[in-house]
Amino acid sequence: MSDVPDLAEGYEISTDPDRIDFDRVHRWLATDAYWAIDRPREKHDRAVAGSLNFGVYDTASGEQVAYARVVTDEATFAWLCDVYVDRSVRGKGIGTALVDAVRAYLRPMGLRRILLATLDAHGVYEQLGFKGLDKPEQWMVLGPG
């Protein structure tokens, strides 16, 4: 989409699992992400192992500054989750560029739907084409709703 900013200069996105700073990502999510507060490390590690993982890295230092993961069958469905941008680099369009990169990565798979949940970032995701469910009454959940 033309209104989506490019990734800020000095940063790069990678899907290389060997680059993920597992300690940092767990700390971010377990201490600062409302949806994952107090997530146990063992549970976090299992989630990461069963997902496609995306990181954003400072090209000068190599330090990871953002993260997202996708749970998918790579054929019909994906769930975008655990999108997090370090507080020190927020406001630079890094999160928007990260989610746009996730969309681009998934596009060739021909997925019918990419789902996500957010409490406070609707505007960011709407820029990228996400919208509310047309028929939320058709969706159900097992567990906390």
Short mmCIF file of C-alpha atoms in Angstrom, two decimals:
data_model
loop_
_atom_site.label_atom_id
_atom_site.label_comp_id
_atom_site.label_asym_id
_atom_site.label_seq_id
_atom_site.Cartn_x
_atom_site.Cartn_y
_atom_site.Cartn_z
CA MET A 1 0.00 0.00 0.00
CA SER A 2 1.35 3.40 -0.88
CA ASP A 3 0.52 4.97 2.49
CA VAL A 4 2.64 2.44 4.41
CA PRO A 5 6.03 3.84 5.37
CA ASP A 6 9.21 1.98 4.53
CA LEU A 7 11.30 0.65 7.39
CA ALA A 8 13.30 3.46 8.94
CA GLU A 9 16.87 3.72 7.74
CA GLY A 10 19.28 1.84 9.97
CA TYR A 11 16.94 -1.09 10.61
CA GLU A 12 16.36 -4.42 8.91
CA ILE A 13 13.76 -7.17 9.15
CA SER A 14 14.73 -10.82 9.28
CA THR A 15 12.95 -14.17 9.62
CA ASP A 16 16.20 -15.92 10.62
CA PRO A 17 15.36 -17.71 13.89
CA ASP A 18 19.02 -17.70 14.91
CA ARG A 19 18.95 -13.90 15.19
CA ILE A 20 16.09 -13.72 17.68
CA ASP A 21 17.13 -12.52 21.12
CA PHE A 22 14.90 -14.95 23.02
CA ASP A 23 15.67 -13.42 26.42
CA ARG A 24 14.82 -9.92 25.24
CA VAL A 25 11.62 -10.94 23.49
CA HIS A 26 10.42 -12.89 26.52
CA ARG A 27 11.23 -9.94 28.80
CA TRP A 28 9.34 -7.52 26.53
CA LEU A 29 6.26 -9.68 26.36
CA ALA A 30 6.17 -10.99 29.94
CA THR A 31 6.71 -7.56 31.52
CA ASP A 32 5.32 -4.97 29.09
CA ALA A 33 2.74 -6.53 26.75
CA TYR A 34 -0.77 -6.53 28.23
CA TRP A 35 -1.67 -9.78 26.44
CA ALA A 36 1.36 -11.73 27.71
CA ILE A 37 2.13 -10.35 31.19
CA ASP A 38 3.79 -13.03 33.31
CA ARG A 39 3.91 -15.53 30.43
CA PRO A 40 6.23 -18.30 31.68
CA ARG A 41 9.49 -18.65 29.77
CA GLU A 42 8.86 -22.32 28.97
CA LYS A 43 5.48 -21.48 27.44
CA HIS A 44 7.02 -18.59 25.52
CA ASP A 45 9.76 -20.82 24.11
CA ARG A 46 7.19 -23.40 22.95
CA ALA A 47 5.15 -20.67 21.27
CA VAL A 48 8.19 -19.31 19.45
CA ALA A 49 9.26 -22.80 18.35
CA GLY A 50 5.86 -23.42 16.75
CA SER A 51 5.69 -20.11 14.87
CA LEU A 52 7.14 -18.09 12.03
CA ASN A 53 9.19 -15.40 13.75
CA PHE A 54 10.08 -11.93 12.52
CA GLY A 55 12.61 -9.59 14.08
CA VAL A 56 13.63 -6.02 13.42
CA TYR A 57 17.28 -5.24 14.09
CA ASP A 58 19.39 -2.12 14.38
CA THR A 59 21.88 -2.52 11.52
CA ALA A 60 24.68 -0.75 13.38
CA SER A 61 24.53 -2.69 16.66
CA GLY A 62 22.67 -5.83 15.60
CA GLU A 63 20.35 -5.28 18.57
CA GLN A 64 16.80 -6.53 18.18
CA VAL A 65 14.25 -3.72 18.48
CA ALA A 66 10.96 -5.38 17.49
CA TYR A 67 9.32 -8.77 17.15
CA ALA A 68 6.26 -10.47 15.69
CA ARG A 69 5.23 -14.06 15.27
CA VAL A 70 2.73 -15.86 13.08
CA VAL A 71 0.95 -19.13 13.74
CA THR A 72 -0.12 -20.63 10.41
CA ASP A 73 -0.84 -23.77 8.42
CA GLU A 74 0.78 -21.94 5.47
CA ALA A 75 -2.21 -22.80 3.28
CA THR A 76 -5.47 -21.28 4.56
CA PHE A 77 -5.05 -19.34 7.80
CA ALA A 78 -2.62 -17.31 9.89
CA TRP A 79 -2.79 -15.62 13.26
CA LEU A 80 -0.50 -12.62 13.70
CA CYS A 81 0.46 -12.22 17.35
CA ASP A 82 3.01 -10.93 19.83
CA VAL A 83 3.79 -7.82 17.78
CA TYR A 84 6.04 -5.71 19.97
CA VAL A 85 8.27 -2.68 19.35
CA ASP A 86 10.80 -1.65 21.99
CA ARG A 87 9.73 1.55 23.69
CA SER A 88 13.01 3.25 22.73
CA VAL A 89 12.21 3.12 19.00
CA ARG A 90 8.44 3.60 18.93
CA GLY A 91 7.12 6.34 16.68
CA LYS A 92 9.52 5.55 13.81
CA GLY A 93 7.08 3.40 11.83
CA ILE A 94 8.93 0.23 12.76
CA GLY A 95 5.80 -1.64 13.87
CA THR A 96 3.88 -0.68 10.74
CA ALA A 97 6.78 -1.71 8.51
CA LEU A 98 7.13 -4.99 10.43
CA VAL A 99 3.47 -5.90 9.99
CA ASP A 100 3.64 -4.91 6.32
CA ALA A 101 6.65 -7.22 5.91
CA VAL A 102 4.70 -10.04 7.58
CA ARG A 103 1.84 -9.49 5.10
CA ALA A 104 4.27 -9.54 2.18
CA TYR A 105 5.89 -12.74 3.46
CA LEU A 106 2.51 -14.47 3.80
CA ARG A 107 1.01 -13.19 0.52
CA PRO A 108 2.46 -15.95 -1.74
CA MET A 109 0.87 -18.59 0.51
CA GLY A 110 -2.58 -17.55 -0.71
CA LEU A 111 -4.07 -17.59 2.79
CA ARG A 112 -7.80 -17.03 3.03
CA ARG A 113 -7.49 -15.00 6.21
CA ILE A 114 -4.96 -13.47 8.58
CA LEU A 115 -6.41 -12.84 12.00
CA LEU A 116 -5.14 -10.73 14.88
CA ALA A 117 -6.42 -9.27 18.11
CA THR A 118 -5.60 -5.85 19.50
CA LEU A 119 -6.83 -3.68 22.31
CA ASP A 120 -5.18 -0.43 21.29
CA ALA A 121 -3.58 -0.49 17.83
CA HIS A 122 -6.55 -0.62 15.46
CA GLY A 123 -5.33 2.40 13.51
CA VAL A 124 -1.95 0.84 12.79
CA TYR A 125 -3.51 -2.36 11.49
CA GLU A 126 -6.24 -0.56 9.52
CA GLN A 127 -3.49 1.26 7.55
CA LEU A 128 -2.40 -2.18 6.41
CA GLY A 129 -5.83 -3.38 5.32
CA PHE A 130 -7.03 -5.15 8.46
CA LYS A 131 -10.62 -4.52 9.49
CA GLY A 132 -13.09 -5.66 12.10
CA LEU A 133 -14.85 -8.96 11.52
CA ASP A 134 -17.85 -8.65 9.18
CA LYS A 135 -19.75 -11.25 11.17
CA PRO A 136 -18.24 -11.53 14.64
CA GLU A 137 -21.26 -13.59 15.69
CA GLN A 138 -19.88 -16.44 13.54
CA TRP A 139 -16.62 -16.61 15.53
CA MET A 140 -16.22 -18.51 18.75
CA VAL A 141 -13.42 -19.02 21.23
CA LEU A 142 -12.52 -21.75 23.69
CA GLY A 143 -10.90 -20.14 26.72
CA PRO A 144 -10.90 -16.51 27.83
CA GLY A 145 -12.82 -14.47 25.30
#
